[in-house]
Short mmCIF file of C-alpha atoms in Angstrom, two decimals:
data_model
loop_
_atom_site.label_atom_id
_atom_site.label_comp_id
_atom_site.label_asym_id
_atom_site.label_seq_id
_atom_site.Cartn_x
_atom_site.Cartn_y
_atom_site.Cartn_z
CA UNK O 1 -12.85 27.88 7.83
CA UNK O 2 -12.32 25.96 4.66
CA UNK O 3 -10.79 22.53 4.65
CA UNK O 4 -7.65 22.12 2.58
CA UNK O 5 -6.57 18.89 0.95
CA UNK O 6 -3.07 18.55 -0.44
CA UNK O 7 -2.20 15.77 -2.82
CA UNK O 8 1.50 15.06 -3.10
CA UNK O 9 2.64 13.52 -6.36
CA UNK O 10 6.19 12.78 -7.42
CA UNK O 11 6.55 12.39 -11.17
CA UNK O 12 9.50 10.05 -11.66
CA UNK O 13 10.82 9.38 -15.16
CA UNK O 14 13.53 6.77 -15.67
CA UNK O 15 15.18 7.43 -18.98
CA UNK O 16 16.09 3.93 -20.14
CA UNK O 17 15.40 4.39 -23.82
CA UNK O 18 17.56 6.52 -26.08
CA UNK O 19 14.79 8.81 -27.33
CA UNK O 20 14.77 12.43 -26.04
CA UNK O 21 12.25 13.40 -23.40
CA UNK O 22 9.25 15.11 -25.01
CA UNK O 23 8.34 17.26 -22.02
CA UNK O 24 9.07 20.68 -20.56
CA UNK O 25 12.54 19.51 -19.57
CA UNK O 26 14.77 17.84 -22.18
CA UNK O 27 17.81 15.75 -21.26
CA UNK O 28 20.38 14.56 -23.81
CA UNK O 29 21.58 11.89 -23.90
CA UNK O 30 19.07 9.90 -21.86
CA UNK O 31 21.44 6.96 -21.42
CA UNK O 32 25.22 6.92 -20.93
CA UNK O 33 27.40 3.86 -21.52
CA UNK O 34 31.17 4.08 -21.02
CA UNK O 35 34.04 1.67 -21.66
CA UNK O 36 36.84 1.96 -19.11
CA UNK O 37 39.07 -0.24 -21.28
CA UNK O 38 39.35 2.57 -23.82
CA UNK O 39 40.96 5.04 -21.43
CA UNK O 40 44.66 5.15 -20.60
CA UNK O 41 44.21 6.78 -17.22
CA UNK O 42 42.38 5.79 -14.07
CA UNK O 43 39.39 8.01 -14.78
CA UNK O 44 36.61 8.65 -17.31
CA UNK O 45 34.79 11.88 -18.15
CA UNK O 46 31.39 12.33 -19.75
CA UNK O 47 28.65 14.97 -19.90
CA UNK O 48 24.97 15.53 -20.56
CA UNK O 49 22.77 18.57 -21.13
CA UNK O 50 19.55 19.67 -19.43
CA UNK O 51 17.25 22.20 -21.05
CA UNK O 52 13.90 23.73 -20.07
CA UNK O 53 11.35 25.55 -22.16
CA UNK O 54 12.33 29.12 -23.03
CA UNK O 55 9.33 30.45 -21.10
CA UNK O 56 10.22 28.59 -17.89
CA UNK O 57 12.62 29.23 -15.06
CA UNK O 58 13.28 26.20 -12.87
CA UNK O 59 16.01 25.19 -10.43
CA UNK O 60 17.27 21.61 -10.25
CA UNK O 61 19.52 19.65 -7.94
CA UNK O 62 21.51 16.55 -8.91
CA UNK O 63 22.33 13.43 -6.92
CA UNK O 64 23.35 9.87 -7.87
CA UNK O 65 22.01 6.54 -6.61
CA UNK O 66 22.92 2.93 -7.26
CA UNK O 67 20.35 0.80 -9.06
CA UNK O 68 19.65 -2.74 -10.15
CA UNK O 69 17.47 -4.08 -12.97
CA UNK O 70 14.52 -6.23 -11.92
CA UNK O 71 13.31 -9.43 -13.60
CA UNK O 72 10.66 -7.23 -15.24
CA UNK O 73 13.37 -5.03 -16.80
CA UNK O 74 12.62 -2.05 -14.54
CA UNK O 75 15.03 0.13 -12.60
CA UNK O 76 15.18 -0.32 -8.83
CA UNK O 77 17.20 2.52 -7.30
CA UNK O 78 18.84 2.23 -3.88
CA UNK O 79 20.04 5.34 -1.98
CA UNK O 80 22.65 3.28 -0.12
CA UNK O 81 24.46 0.18 -1.36
CA UNK O 82 27.79 -1.46 -0.55
CA UNK O 83 27.82 -3.46 -3.80
CA UNK O 84 31.24 -3.36 -5.52
CA UNK O 85 29.59 -2.43 -8.86
CA UNK O 86 28.20 0.79 -7.35
CA UNK O 87 29.55 3.82 -9.26
CA UNK O 88 28.30 6.46 -6.82
CA UNK O 89 31.48 6.74 -4.72
CA UNK O 90 33.52 7.06 -7.92
CA UNK O 91 31.46 9.91 -9.38
CA UNK O 92 32.30 13.62 -9.29
CA UNK O 93 29.94 16.01 -11.07
CA UNK O 94 29.73 19.75 -11.71
CA UNK O 95 27.43 21.57 -11.13
CA UNK O 96 25.29 19.80 -8.53
CA UNK O 97 22.61 22.50 -8.59
CA UNK O 98 21.61 24.98 -11.30
CA UNK O 99 18.83 27.18 -12.66
CA UNK O 100 17.44 26.76 -16.17
CA UNK O 101 15.97 29.80 -17.91
CA UNK O 102 15.49 31.33 -21.36
CA UNK O 103 15.76 27.88 -22.94
CA UNK O 104 19.53 27.85 -22.43
CA UNK O 105 20.90 24.32 -21.91
CA UNK O 106 23.05 23.49 -18.89
CA UNK O 107 26.00 21.13 -19.42
CA UNK O 108 26.73 18.77 -16.51
CA UNK O 109 30.17 17.14 -16.49
CA UNK O 110 30.66 13.83 -14.72
CA UNK O 111 34.03 12.23 -13.92
CA UNK O 112 34.54 8.69 -12.64
CA UNK O 113 37.77 8.13 -10.70
CA UNK O 114 39.68 5.13 -9.34
CA UNK O 115 38.47 2.87 -12.13
CA UNK O 116 41.03 0.20 -11.24
CA UNK O 117 39.14 -0.64 -8.05
CA UNK O 118 35.94 -1.48 -9.96
CA UNK O 119 35.19 -5.18 -10.56
CA UNK O 120 35.34 -6.71 -14.02
CA UNK O 121 32.11 -6.28 -15.93
CA UNK O 122 29.40 -3.68 -15.52
CA UNK O 123 29.13 -1.01 -12.82
CA UNK O 124 26.29 1.50 -12.74
CA UNK O 125 24.39 4.34 -11.14
CA UNK O 126 21.49 6.64 -12.01
CA UNK O 127 21.93 10.43 -11.99
CA UNK O 128 18.75 12.02 -10.67
CA UNK O 129 17.74 15.54 -11.70
CA UNK O 130 15.06 16.84 -9.33
CA UNK O 131 13.10 20.05 -8.75
CA UNK O 132 14.46 22.06 -5.85
CA UNK O 133 10.99 23.53 -5.25
CA UNK O 134 7.78 21.57 -5.77
CA UNK O 135 5.06 23.09 -7.95
CA UNK O 136 1.54 23.66 -6.64
CA UNK O 137 -1.48 23.29 -8.91
CA UNK O 138 -4.97 24.26 -7.77
CA UNK O 139 -7.71 21.92 -8.96
CA UNK O 140 -11.34 22.93 -9.50
CA UNK O 141 -13.78 21.52 -6.96
CA UNK O 142 -17.58 21.68 -6.92
CA UNK O 143 -17.51 21.81 -3.12
CA UNK O 144 -16.84 25.42 -2.12
CA UNK O 145 -15.62 24.33 1.31
CA UNK O 146 -12.99 22.07 -0.20
CA UNK O 147 -9.80 23.44 -1.75
CA UNK O 148 -7.78 20.82 -3.60
CA UNK O 149 -4.17 21.52 -4.40
CA UNK O 150 -1.79 19.24 -6.28
CA UNK O 151 1.87 19.30 -5.19
CA UNK O 152 3.97 18.09 -8.13
CA UNK O 153 7.67 17.28 -7.97
CA UNK O 154 9.53 16.12 -11.07
CA UNK O 155 12.51 13.76 -11.04
CA UNK O 156 14.38 12.57 -14.12
CA UNK O 157 16.91 9.75 -14.00
CA UNK O 158 19.78 9.09 -16.41
CA UNK O 159 21.24 5.56 -16.13
CA UNK O 160 25.03 5.50 -16.42
CA UNK O 161 26.96 2.27 -17.06
CA UNK O 162 30.71 1.63 -17.03
CA UNK O 163 32.17 -1.59 -18.44
CA UNK O 164 35.66 -2.46 -17.29
CA UNK O 165 38.14 -5.34 -17.58
CA UNK O 166 36.90 -8.64 -18.98
CA UNK O 167 33.32 -7.97 -20.06
CA UNK O 168 30.93 -10.68 -21.25
CA UNK O 169 27.45 -9.99 -22.70
CA UNK O 170 25.57 -13.20 -23.43
CA UNK O 171 21.84 -13.46 -24.13
CA UNK O 172 19.80 -16.67 -24.07
CA UNK O 173 16.36 -17.47 -25.47
CA UNK O 174 15.15 -20.05 -22.95
CA UNK O 175 11.53 -20.71 -23.92
CA UNK O 176 8.70 -19.58 -26.19
CA UNK O 177 5.02 -20.52 -25.81
CA UNK O 178 1.67 -19.60 -27.31
CA UNK O 179 -1.25 -20.06 -24.93
CA UNK O 180 -4.92 -19.19 -24.76
CA UNK O 181 -5.95 -16.58 -22.19
CA UNK O 182 -9.74 -16.35 -22.11
CA UNK O 183 -10.55 -15.65 -25.77
CA UNK O 184 -7.12 -14.25 -26.63
CA UNK O 185 -3.98 -15.98 -27.86
CA UNK O 186 -0.92 -14.74 -26.01
CA UNK O 187 2.77 -15.44 -26.41
CA UNK O 188 5.25 -15.75 -23.58
CA UNK O 189 9.01 -15.73 -24.00
CA UNK O 190 11.56 -16.45 -21.29
CA UNK O 191 14.99 -14.86 -21.68
CA UNK O 192 18.16 -14.72 -19.61
CA UNK O 193 21.59 -13.14 -19.69
CA UNK O 194 24.88 -14.69 -18.70
CA UNK O 195 28.17 -12.89 -18.37
CA UNK O 196 28.80 -9.85 -16.21
CA UNK O 197 27.11 -7.05 -18.17
CA UNK O 198 23.51 -6.37 -19.21
CA UNK O 199 21.98 -7.41 -22.53
CA UNK O 200 19.72 -4.94 -24.33
CA UNK O 201 17.69 -6.44 -27.16
CA UNK O 202 15.19 -5.49 -29.84
CA UNK O 203 13.43 -7.64 -32.39
CA UNK O 204 10.38 -8.81 -34.26
CA UNK O 205 7.81 -11.62 -34.27
CA UNK O 206 6.53 -13.52 -37.28
CA UNK O 207 3.44 -15.64 -37.86
CA UNK O 208 3.92 -18.30 -40.55
CA UNK O 209 1.32 -20.56 -42.17
CA UNK O 210 2.10 -23.21 -44.78
CA UNK O 211 5.64 -21.83 -45.10
CA UNK O 212 4.31 -18.34 -45.90
CA UNK O 213 4.81 -15.23 -43.77
CA UNK O 214 1.32 -14.11 -42.74
CA UNK O 215 2.09 -11.32 -40.27
CA UNK O 216 5.13 -9.57 -38.79
CA UNK O 217 5.26 -7.10 -35.91
CA UNK O 218 7.90 -5.64 -33.55
CA UNK O 219 8.33 -6.91 -30.00
CA UNK O 220 9.18 -4.58 -27.13
CA UNK O 221 12.84 -3.70 -26.60
CA UNK O 222 14.04 -4.47 -23.09
CA UNK O 223 17.10 -4.86 -20.90
CA UNK O 224 18.11 -8.08 -19.12
CA UNK O 225 20.47 -7.67 -16.19
CA UNK O 226 23.69 -9.69 -16.03
CA UNK O 227 22.99 -13.18 -14.65
CA UNK O 228 19.30 -12.24 -14.70
CA UNK O 229 16.07 -13.47 -16.25
CA UNK O 230 13.29 -11.68 -18.08
CA UNK O 231 9.79 -12.70 -19.16
CA UNK O 232 7.90 -10.89 -21.89
CA UNK O 233 4.32 -11.56 -23.00
CA UNK O 234 1.89 -10.07 -25.49
CA UNK O 235 -1.22 -10.71 -27.54
CA UNK O 236 -1.24 -12.31 -30.95
CA UNK O 237 -3.44 -10.80 -33.70
CA UNK O 238 -7.09 -11.81 -33.28
CA UNK O 239 -7.93 -12.04 -37.00
CA UNK O 240 -6.17 -15.32 -37.76
CA UNK O 241 -8.11 -18.01 -39.61
CA UNK O 242 -8.37 -21.66 -38.57
CA UNK O 243 -5.28 -23.74 -39.15
CA UNK O 244 -1.77 -24.61 -38.02
CA UNK O 245 0.76 -21.83 -37.52
CA UNK O 246 4.37 -21.24 -36.54
CA UNK O 247 5.15 -18.34 -34.22
CA UNK O 248 8.77 -17.18 -34.63
CA UNK O 249 10.63 -14.52 -32.64
CA UNK O 250 13.93 -13.00 -33.80
CA UNK O 251 15.81 -10.88 -31.25
CA UNK O 252 19.07 -8.98 -31.73
CA UNK O 253 21.58 -7.70 -29.18
CA UNK O 254 25.20 -6.53 -29.22
CA UNK O 255 27.87 -8.57 -27.46
CA UNK O 256 30.90 -7.16 -25.65
CA UNK O 257 32.68 -6.62 -29.00
CA UNK O 258 29.81 -4.61 -30.43
CA UNK O 259 28.83 -7.44 -32.76
CA UNK O 260 25.16 -8.15 -33.49
CA UNK O 261 23.97 -11.48 -32.11
CA UNK O 262 20.61 -13.07 -32.91
CA UNK O 263 18.38 -15.07 -30.59
CA UNK O 264 15.79 -17.05 -32.56
CA UNK O 265 13.07 -19.36 -31.33
CA UNK O 266 9.81 -20.68 -32.76
CA UNK O 267 6.82 -22.70 -31.61
CA UNK O 268 3.71 -24.17 -33.24
CA UNK O 269 0.10 -23.35 -32.41
CA UNK O 270 -3.32 -24.24 -33.77
CA UNK O 271 -6.50 -22.19 -34.22
CA UNK O 272 -9.99 -23.71 -34.40
CA UNK O 273 -12.59 -21.01 -33.99
CA UNK O 274 -15.45 -23.45 -34.47
CA UNK O 275 -14.89 -24.94 -30.98
#
């Protein structure tokens, strides 16, 4: 009798960026942000669409979970949480299970009720979209007595945020350093966010020598949780000549009024490749 090995893999995709998913299943939008202060009632309604390839038929189920943002800017979902900023108990959504086929998109409507009981600031949840049935993929194996099968289950997550009451978004650029790591020069920036709602930033870095811009490149966009910290690091270009330089980082985020705010910091570093 042949031996059978099953490998179970769950493919989890957290859709934090606003770009569409370039895969068999497409979700739009991939991020939902709502302002409870703009509604006159005690509820909010939103929607998103889910679409599969026209040659596929797949059934999905939906369920929400609370999540937090780690110091590394990653999502940490929690099936159960008593935190007051948990949106799960306020959410009603239709449908909670559906079949996609012929490339026809499915619209999912989500309503948040009892907004008055939410705390001031940001509340959140992630809406998971998961395969009802896992897919099995047979893998080739040189051993005839060994049959390897891959069990794949896909889960997509759409973060949903609701801001309510007095909302404050405040980013801080705490520190910027350039250090040597083995033979590479790396930068490290320490950021934090005050207030009661996340800060999402994007920006660029500049290398300046003798008051002239030598190089410019984008830095990664990330999210800092309210009252949280975040550390970002990366490599500097390795083709810089000997001399004194200024490394400058310019970050931009939107405050609670939708206004662009800049966070700017710079530091000096020296290169001497002859040592």
